[in-house]
PDB file of C-alpha atoms and ligand atoms in Angstrom:
ATOM      1  CA  MET A   1     135.259  89.002 143.031  1.00  0.00           C
ATOM      2  CA  SER A   2     134.326  90.920 145.982  1.00  0.00           C
ATOM      3  CA  SER A   3     130.534  91.343 146.823  1.00  0.00           C
ATOM      4  CA  ALA A   4     131.159  95.010 146.942  1.00  0.00           C
ATOM      5  CA  ALA A   5     132.630  95.032 143.635  1.00  0.00           C
ATOM      6  CA  HIS A   6     129.592  93.006 142.251  1.00  0.00           C
ATOM      7  CA  THR A   7     127.111  95.210 143.632  1.00  0.00           C
ATOM      8  CA  ASP A   8     128.872  98.590 142.203  1.00  0.00           C
ATOM      9  CA  PHE A   9     128.149  97.050 138.617  1.00  0.00           C
ATOM     10  CA  ILE A  10     124.690  95.840 138.814  1.00  0.00           C
ATOM     11  CA  THR A  11     124.400  99.905 140.325  1.00  0.00           C
ATOM     12  CA  LEU A  12     125.980 101.071 136.845  1.00  0.00           C
ATOM     13  CA  PHE A  13     123.726  98.486 134.849  1.00  0.00           C
ATOM     14  CA  ARG A  14     120.627 100.147 136.794  1.00  0.00           C
ATOM     15  CA  GLU A  15     122.008 103.902 136.430  1.00  0.00           C
ATOM     16  CA  ARG A  16     123.151 103.968 132.808  1.00  0.00           C
ATOM     17  CA  HIS A  17     120.060 105.545 131.054  1.00  0.00           C
ATOM     18  CA  SER A  18     119.606 107.097 127.382  1.00  0.00           C
ATOM     19  CA  VAL A  19     121.528 110.997 127.891  1.00  0.00           C
ATOM     20  CA  ARG A  20     120.329 113.827 124.821  1.00  0.00           C
ATOM     21  CA  HIS A  21     122.120 116.506 125.920  1.00  0.00           C
ATOM     22  CA  PHE A  22     125.360 116.667 126.371  1.00  0.00           C
ATOM     23  CA  ASP A  23     128.189 119.048 127.923  1.00  0.00           C
ATOM     24  CA  GLU A  24     129.423 120.722 124.391  1.00  0.00           C
ATOM     25  CA  SER A  25     132.792 122.284 126.612  1.00  0.00           C
ATOM     26  CA  HIS A  26     133.782 118.106 128.009  1.00  0.00           C
ATOM     27  CA  LYS A  27     136.342 116.344 125.923  1.00  0.00           C
ATOM     28  CA  LEU A  28     138.212 113.343 125.221  1.00  0.00           C
ATOM     29  CA  SER A  29     141.330 112.689 124.482  1.00  0.00           C
ATOM     30  CA  GLU A  30     142.210 109.912 121.771  1.00  0.00           C
ATOM     31  CA  GLN A  31     143.918 107.988 124.179  1.00  0.00           C
ATOM     32  CA  GLU A  32     140.698 108.213 126.400  1.00  0.00           C
ATOM     33  CA  ILE A  33     138.477 107.273 123.504  1.00  0.00           C
ATOM     34  CA  LYS A  34     140.885 103.953 122.511  1.00  0.00           C
ATOM     35  CA  GLU A  35     140.570 102.637 126.529  1.00  0.00           C
ATOM     36  CA  LEU A  36     136.715 102.945 125.988  1.00  0.00           C
ATOM     37  CA  LEU A  37     136.428 101.370 122.977  1.00  0.00           C
ATOM     38  CA  THR A  38     139.263  98.351 124.052  1.00  0.00           C
ATOM     39  CA  ILE A  39     136.914  97.891 126.503  1.00  0.00           C
ATOM     40  CA  ALA A  40     133.918  97.794 123.743  1.00  0.00           C
ATOM     41  CA  GLY A  41     135.968  95.300 121.715  1.00  0.00           C
ATOM     42  CA  SER A  42     136.484  93.112 124.447  1.00  0.00           C
ATOM     43  CA  ALA A  43     132.787  92.075 124.151  1.00  0.00           C
ATOM     44  CA  PRO A  44     132.505  88.029 122.964  1.00  0.00           C
ATOM     45  CA  SER A  45     131.849  87.559 119.358  1.00  0.00           C
ATOM     46  CA  SER A  46     130.664  84.321 117.204  1.00  0.00           C
ATOM     47  CA  TRP A  47     133.861  82.516 116.490  1.00  0.00           C
ATOM     48  CA  ASN A  48     135.826  85.394 118.000  1.00  0.00           C
ATOM     49  CA  LEU A  49     135.797  86.995 114.792  1.00  0.00           C
ATOM     50  CA  GLN A  50     134.999  90.289 116.541  1.00  0.00           C
ATOM     51  CA  HIS A  51     132.681  91.964 114.090  1.00  0.00           C
ATOM     52  CA  TRP A  52     132.729  95.748 114.586  1.00  0.00           C
ATOM     53  CA  LYS A  53     134.987  98.326 113.348  1.00  0.00           C
ATOM     54  CA  PHE A  54     134.875 101.782 115.190  1.00  0.00           C
ATOM     55  CA  VAL A  55     133.765 105.224 113.470  1.00  0.00           C
ATOM     56  CA  ALA A  56     134.968 107.943 116.328  1.00  0.00           C
ATOM     57  CA  ILE A  57     133.511 111.066 115.404  1.00  0.00           C
ATOM     58  CA  THR A  58     135.296 113.840 117.654  1.00  0.00           C
ATOM     59  CA  GLU A  59     136.292 116.660 115.072  1.00  0.00           C
ATOM     60  CA  ALA A  60     133.860 119.804 114.441  1.00  0.00           C
ATOM     61  CA  ALA A  61     133.930 119.207 110.562  1.00  0.00           C
ATOM     62  CA  ALA A  62     133.066 115.258 110.966  1.00  0.00           C
ATOM     63  CA  LYS A  63     130.502 116.274 113.553  1.00  0.00           C
ATOM     64  CA  GLU A  64     128.575 119.008 111.551  1.00  0.00           C
ATOM     65  CA  LYS A  65     128.543 116.285 108.723  1.00  0.00           C
ATOM     66  CA  LEU A  66     126.805 113.664 110.844  1.00  0.00           C
ATOM     67  CA  LEU A  67     124.264 115.922 112.416  1.00  0.00           C
ATOM     68  CA  PRO A  68     121.576 115.723 109.085  1.00  0.00           C
ATOM     69  CA  VAL A  69     122.684 111.953 109.169  1.00  0.00           C
ATOM     70  CA  ALA A  70     121.382 111.180 112.199  1.00  0.00           C
ATOM     71  CA  ASN A  71     118.133 113.117 111.846  1.00  0.00           C
ATOM     72  CA  GLY A  72     119.666 116.906 113.358  1.00  0.00           C
ATOM     73  CA  GLN A  73     119.892 114.805 116.596  1.00  0.00           C
ATOM     74  CA  LYS A  74     121.705 117.232 118.426  1.00  0.00           C
ATOM     75  CA  GLN A  75     123.732 115.640 120.458  1.00  0.00           C
ATOM     76  CA  VAL A  76     125.861 114.090 117.702  1.00  0.00           C
ATOM     77  CA  ILE A  77     127.304 118.116 118.151  1.00  0.00           C
ATOM     78  CA  ASP A  78     127.497 118.371 121.873  1.00  0.00           C
ATOM     79  CA  ALA A  79     128.844 114.803 122.948  1.00  0.00           C
ATOM     80  CA  SER A  80     132.797 114.451 123.152  1.00  0.00           C
ATOM     81  CA  VAL A  81     132.629 111.780 120.595  1.00  0.00           C
ATOM     82  CA  THR A  82     129.718 109.782 118.315  1.00  0.00           C
ATOM     83  CA  VAL A  83     131.018 106.425 118.040  1.00  0.00           C
ATOM     84  CA  ALA A  84     129.328 104.685 114.557  1.00  0.00           C
ATOM     85  CA  ILE A  85     129.491 101.298 115.506  1.00  0.00           C
ATOM     86  CA  LEU A  86     129.618  99.208 112.044  1.00  0.00           C
ATOM     87  CA  GLY A  87     128.917  95.294 111.738  1.00  0.00           C
ATOM     88  CA  ASP A  88     131.351  93.307 109.772  1.00  0.00           C
ATOM     89  CA  LEU A  89     129.878  91.323 106.818  1.00  0.00           C
ATOM     90  CA  GLN A  90     132.949  89.591 105.913  1.00  0.00           C
ATOM     91  CA  ALA A  91     134.099  88.767 109.394  1.00  0.00           C
ATOM     92  CA  ASN A  92     135.032  85.203 108.169  1.00  0.00           C
ATOM     93  CA  ARG A  93     138.244  86.867 106.887  1.00  0.00           C
ATOM     94  CA  ASN A  94     139.374  87.767 110.433  1.00  0.00           C
ATOM     95  CA  ALA A  95     139.420  83.975 111.150  1.00  0.00           C
ATOM     96  CA  GLU A  96     143.040  83.578 109.700  1.00  0.00           C
ATOM     97  CA  ALA A  97     144.537  86.697 111.786  1.00  0.00           C
ATOM     98  CA  VAL A  98     142.310  85.330 114.911  1.00  0.00           C
ATOM     99  CA  TYR A  99     143.410  81.953 114.730  1.00  0.00           C
ATOM    100  CA  ARG A 100     146.605  81.679 112.917  1.00  0.00           C
ATOM    101  CA  PRO A 101     148.750  81.945 116.618  1.00  0.00           C
ATOM    102  CA  ALA A 102     146.659  79.329 117.954  1.00  0.00           C
ATOM    103  CA  VAL A 103     147.151  76.793 114.915  1.00  0.00           C
ATOM    104  CA  GLN A 104     151.253  77.390 114.926  1.00  0.00           C
ATOM    105  CA  ALA A 105     151.191  76.777 118.549  1.00  0.00           C
ATOM    106  CA  GLY A 106     149.583  73.506 118.269  1.00  0.00           C
ATOM    107  CA  LEU A 107     146.542  74.795 120.658  1.00  0.00           C
ATOM    108  CA  GLU A 108     143.918  72.271 119.259  1.00  0.00           C
ATOM    109  CA  ASP A 109     141.530  73.764 121.927  1.00  0.00           C
ATOM    110  CA  THR A 110     141.195  76.938 120.427  1.00  0.00           C
ATOM    111  CA  TYR A 111     138.652  75.164 117.886  1.00  0.00           C
ATOM    112  CA  ALA A 112     137.113  72.711 120.527  1.00  0.00           C
ATOM    113  CA  GLY A 113     134.063  71.162 119.062  1.00  0.00           C
ATOM    114  CA  TYR A 114     135.443  71.182 115.236  1.00  0.00           C
ATOM    115  CA  SER A 115     137.496  67.924 114.204  1.00  0.00           C
ATOM    116  CA  SER A 116     140.160  70.017 112.930  1.00  0.00           C
ATOM    117  CA  TYR A 117     141.292  73.649 112.174  1.00  0.00           C
ATOM    118  CA  GLN A 118     139.966  73.282 108.423  1.00  0.00           C
ATOM    119  CA  ALA A 119     136.354  72.236 109.678  1.00  0.00           C
ATOM    120  CA  MET A 120     136.178  74.936 111.398  1.00  0.00           C
ATOM    121  CA  ILE A 121     137.174  77.519 108.768  1.00  0.00           C
ATOM    122  CA  ALA A 122     134.378  75.410 106.582  1.00  0.00           C
ATOM    123  CA  GLN A 123     131.601  76.136 108.317  1.00  0.00           C
ATOM    124  CA  ILE A 124     132.762  79.857 109.199  1.00  0.00           C
ATOM    125  CA  GLU A 125     133.251  80.153 105.527  1.00  0.00           C
ATOM    126  CA  GLY A 126     130.040  78.035 104.657  1.00  0.00           C
ATOM    127  CA  ALA A 127     127.646  80.802 106.482  1.00  0.00           C
ATOM    128  CA  SER A 128     124.734  82.508 104.010  1.00  0.00           C
ATOM    129  CA  SER A 129     124.989  86.255 103.484  1.00  0.00           C
ATOM    130  CA  SER A 130     121.761  86.442 105.429  1.00  0.00           C
ATOM    131  CA  TYR A 131     123.665  84.798 108.223  1.00  0.00           C
ATOM    132  CA  ARG A 132     126.515  87.030 107.759  1.00  0.00           C
ATOM    133  CA  ARG A 133     124.188  89.908 108.492  1.00  0.00           C
ATOM    134  CA  ASP A 134     122.738  88.559 110.979  1.00  0.00           C
ATOM    135  CA  GLU A 135     126.154  87.886 112.913  1.00  0.00           C
ATOM    136  CA  ALA A 136     127.639  91.716 111.862  1.00  0.00           C
ATOM    137  CA  ILE A 137     124.899  93.103 113.929  1.00  0.00           C
ATOM    138  CA  ARG A 138     124.251  90.600 116.863  1.00  0.00           C
ATOM    139  CA  ASN A 139     127.835  90.903 117.516  1.00  0.00           C
ATOM    140  CA  ALA A 140     128.196  94.839 116.690  1.00  0.00           C
ATOM    141  CA  SER A 141     125.491  95.440 119.014  1.00  0.00           C
ATOM    142  CA  LEU A 142     127.331  93.275 122.361  1.00  0.00           C
ATOM    143  CA  ALA A 143     130.256  95.693 121.411  1.00  0.00           C
ATOM    144  CA  ALA A 144     127.882  98.555 121.462  1.00  0.00           C
ATOM    145  CA  MET A 145     126.419  97.095 124.779  1.00  0.00           C
ATOM    146  CA  GLN A 146     129.867  97.162 126.710  1.00  0.00           C
ATOM    147  CA  LEU A 147     130.775 100.743 125.140  1.00  0.00           C
ATOM    148  CA  MET A 148     128.020 102.073 126.917  1.00  0.00           C
ATOM    149  CA  LEU A 149     128.525 100.748 130.510  1.00  0.00           C
ATOM    150  CA  ALA A 150     132.169 101.000 129.573  1.00  0.00           C
ATOM    151  CA  ALA A 151     131.404 104.804 129.367  1.00  0.00           C
ATOM    152  CA  LYS A 152     128.914 104.912 132.557  1.00  0.00           C
ATOM    153  CA  ALA A 153     131.853 102.879 134.385  1.00  0.00           C
ATOM    154  CA  LYS A 154     133.950 105.805 133.718  1.00  0.00           C
ATOM    155  CA  GLY A 155     131.597 108.485 134.510  1.00  0.00           C
ATOM    156  CA  LEU A 156     130.661 109.448 131.581  1.00  0.00           C
ATOM    157  CA  ASP A 157     126.893 108.677 129.954  1.00  0.00           C
ATOM    158  CA  SER A 158     125.972 107.980 126.009  1.00  0.00           C
ATOM    159  CA  GLY A 159     123.149 107.819 124.263  1.00  0.00           C
ATOM    160  CA  PRO A 160     122.393 104.968 121.815  1.00  0.00           C
ATOM    161  CA  MET A 161     120.484 106.065 118.252  1.00  0.00           C
ATOM    162  CA  VAL A 162     119.412 104.193 115.531  1.00  0.00           C
ATOM    163  CA  GLY A 163     117.466 106.948 114.249  1.00  0.00           C
ATOM    164  CA  PHE A 164     120.109 107.825 111.252  1.00  0.00           C
ATOM    165  CA  ASP A 165     119.999 107.400 107.623  1.00  0.00           C
ATOM    166  CA  ALA A 166     122.654 104.547 107.620  1.00  0.00           C
ATOM    167  CA  GLU A 167     122.879 104.880 103.275  1.00  0.00           C
ATOM    168  CA  ALA A 168     123.703 108.226 104.170  1.00  0.00           C
ATOM    169  CA  PHE A 169     126.053 107.634 106.826  1.00  0.00           C
ATOM    170  CA  VAL A 170     128.013 105.251 104.283  1.00  0.00           C
ATOM    171  CA  LYS A 171     128.321 107.943 101.406  1.00  0.00           C
ATOM    172  CA  ALA A 172     128.732 110.768 103.859  1.00  0.00           C
ATOM    173  CA  PHE A 173     131.998 108.863 105.737  1.00  0.00           C
ATOM    174  CA  HIS A 174     132.748 106.843 102.619  1.00  0.00           C
ATOM    175  CA  VAL A 175     131.956 103.363 104.304  1.00  0.00           C
ATOM    176  CA  PRO A 176     133.406 100.192 102.119  1.00  0.00           C
ATOM    177  CA  PRO A 177     130.376  98.180 101.358  1.00  0.00           C
ATOM    178  CA  ARG A 178     131.938  95.399 103.775  1.00  0.00           C
ATOM    179  CA  TYR A 179     130.442  97.263 107.110  1.00  0.00           C
ATOM    180  CA  VAL A 180     126.984  97.579 107.541  1.00  0.00           C
ATOM    181  CA  PRO A 181     126.025 100.829 109.982  1.00  0.00           C
ATOM    182  CA  VAL A 182     124.506  99.106 113.490  1.00  0.00           C
ATOM    183  CA  LEU A 183     124.636 101.765 116.109  1.00  0.00           C
ATOM    184  CA  LEU A 184     125.457 105.215 116.977  1.00  0.00           C
ATOM    185  CA  VAL A 185     126.708 105.902 120.405  1.00  0.00           C
ATOM    186  CA  ALA A 186     127.210 109.045 121.905  1.00  0.00           C
ATOM    187  CA  ILE A 187     129.590 109.698 124.596  1.00  0.00           C
ATOM    188  CA  GLY A 188     130.023 112.587 126.788  1.00  0.00           C
ATOM    189  CA  LYS A 189     129.300 114.232 130.199  1.00  0.00           C
ATOM    190  CA  ALA A 190     125.673 114.870 130.661  1.00  0.00           C
ATOM    191  CA  ALA A 191     124.401 118.606 130.594  1.00  0.00           C
ATOM    192  CA  ARG A 192     120.985 117.404 131.188  1.00  0.00           C
ATOM    193  CA  PRO A 193     119.935 113.656 132.815  1.00  0.00           C
ATOM    194  CA  ALA A 194     118.047 111.026 131.162  1.00  0.00           C
ATOM    195  CA  ARG A 195     114.290 110.987 130.834  1.00  0.00           C
ATOM    196  CA  PRO A 196     112.945 108.892 133.414  1.00  0.00           C
ATOM    197  CA  THR A 197     112.052 105.049 131.791  1.00  0.00           C
ATOM    198  CA  SER A 198     110.746 102.379 133.021  1.00  0.00           C
ATOM    199  CA  ARG A 199     110.406  98.866 132.348  1.00  0.00           C
ATOM    200  CA  PHE A 200     108.115  95.877 131.928  1.00  0.00           C
ATOM    201  CA  PRO A 201     107.981  93.713 135.139  1.00  0.00           C
ATOM    202  CA  VAL A 202     110.389  91.093 135.335  1.00  0.00           C
ATOM    203  CA  GLU A 203     107.415  88.357 135.264  1.00  0.00           C
ATOM    204  CA  GLN A 204     106.439  90.031 132.152  1.00  0.00           C
ATOM    205  CA  THR A 205     109.434  88.951 130.042  1.00  0.00           C
ATOM    206  CA  ILE A 206     110.443  85.639 131.220  1.00  0.00           C
ATOM    207  CA  ILE A 207     108.997  82.309 129.625  1.00  0.00           C
ATOM    208  CA  TRP A 208     110.097  79.359 131.631  1.00  0.00           C
ATOM    209  CA  ASN A 209     111.493  76.274 129.891  1.00  0.00           C
ATOM    210  CA  GLY A 210     110.045  77.420 126.254  1.00  0.00           C
ATOM    211  CA  PHE A 211     106.191  78.880 125.050  1.00  0.00           C
TER     212      PHE A 211
HETATM  213  C1  FMN B   1     118.769 100.183 119.344  1.00  0.00           C
HETATM  214  C2  FMN B   1     118.402 101.738 120.000  1.00  0.00           C
HETATM  215  C3  FMN B   1     118.238 102.890 119.071  1.00  0.00           C
HETATM  216  C4  FMN B   1     117.835 104.007 119.840  1.00  0.00           C
HETATM  217  N1  FMN B   1     117.752 105.239 118.661  1.00  0.00           N
HETATM  218  C5  FMN B   1     117.550 105.971 119.598  1.00  0.00           C
HETATM  219  C6  FMN B   1     117.316 107.637 118.726  1.00  0.00           C
HETATM  220  O1  FMN B   1     118.145 107.292 117.823  1.00  0.00           O
HETATM  221  N2  FMN B   1     117.069 108.556 119.414  1.00  0.00           N
HETATM  222  C7  FMN B   1     117.301 108.557 120.644  1.00  0.00           C
HETATM  223  O2  FMN B   1     116.800 109.597 121.511  1.00  0.00           O
HETATM  224  N3  FMN B   1     117.008 107.345 121.811  1.00  0.00           N
HETATM  225  C8  FMN B   1     117.644 106.636 120.630  1.00  0.00           C
HETATM  226  N4  FMN B   1     117.181 104.858 121.958  1.00  0.00           N
HETATM  227  C9  FMN B   1     117.158 105.328 123.397  1.00  0.00           C
HETATM  228  C10 FMN B   1     115.757 104.851 123.819  1.00  0.00           C
HETATM  229  O3  FMN B   1     115.211 105.236 123.610  1.00  0.00           O
HETATM  230  C11 FMN B   1     116.206 104.370 125.784  1.00  0.00           C
HETATM  231  O4  FMN B   1     117.294 103.202 125.641  1.00  0.00           O
HETATM  232  C12 FMN B   1     115.114 103.773 126.046  1.00  0.00           C
HETATM  233  O5  FMN B   1     114.130 104.773 126.106  1.00  0.00           O
HETATM  234  C13 FMN B   1     115.154 103.052 127.369  1.00  0.00           C
HETATM  235  O6  FMN B   1     115.644 104.470 128.190  1.00  0.00           O
HETATM  236  P1  FMN B   1     117.060 104.562 128.960  1.00  0.00           P
HETATM  237  O7  FMN B   1     118.175 104.146 127.554  1.00  0.00           O
HETATM  238  O8  FMN B   1     117.127 105.757 129.212  1.00  0.00           O
HETATM  239  O9  FMN B   1     117.251 103.491 129.797  1.00  0.00           O
HETATM  240  C14 FMN B   1     117.671 103.863 121.344  1.00  0.00           C
HETATM  241  C15 FMN B   1     118.107 103.336 122.232  1.00  0.00           C
HETATM  242  C16 FMN B   1     118.470 101.947 121.333  1.00  0.00           C
HETATM  243  C17 FMN B   1     118.864 100.472 122.405  1.00  0.00           C
END
């Protein structure tokens, strides 16, 4: 990778901020949204189980339904799309589809660290329900972060929101019990810049080699 590209990527990290006012006339095509979600879904995940589902909310009626669920945060109306990132509580069920091609091709390295495919599946299946919930949230959050950075890279802005009623979301959008709502991410063209924010000095956030 060239050093110029590297610098651009760091600039992109620095310039991403949470936008709360979007240009309501800006639309994204289904293809553009798919592209963003393809990049989001290239995030890493435990055992590559891809613990995410994306509910893409684009239509006026669906946005109106989301508004009270999102505590009246108007960005869900004005954004081109609000993506609800759901975590998969039963991502273990993805294992066969993820690993079948590798197993059929005899690519044992795919499950390196395990004595066999069966040993890996046994570990995946052996996880407790609280661990599975942690995993759903942890891995879906990585996809959410990639989505925000992908949006920025495409010249768009985003705003993450956990200020919503997850139970009401499940009811309003008929989410099956397999999935847990993790985060809403509004995406579109900023109508107003994000509020300025700062971060703790890095020295305050690092503990070298343990507490
Ligand atoms: C998990 C999470 C939940 C958030 N929920 C909301 C929210 O409901 N409403 C909102 O206006 N901002 C929300 N934010 C945005 C934060 O306030 C924002 O990221 C933080 O103040 C830092 O600002 P910046 O993202 O502009 O750098 C959320 C951010 C995260 C990461």
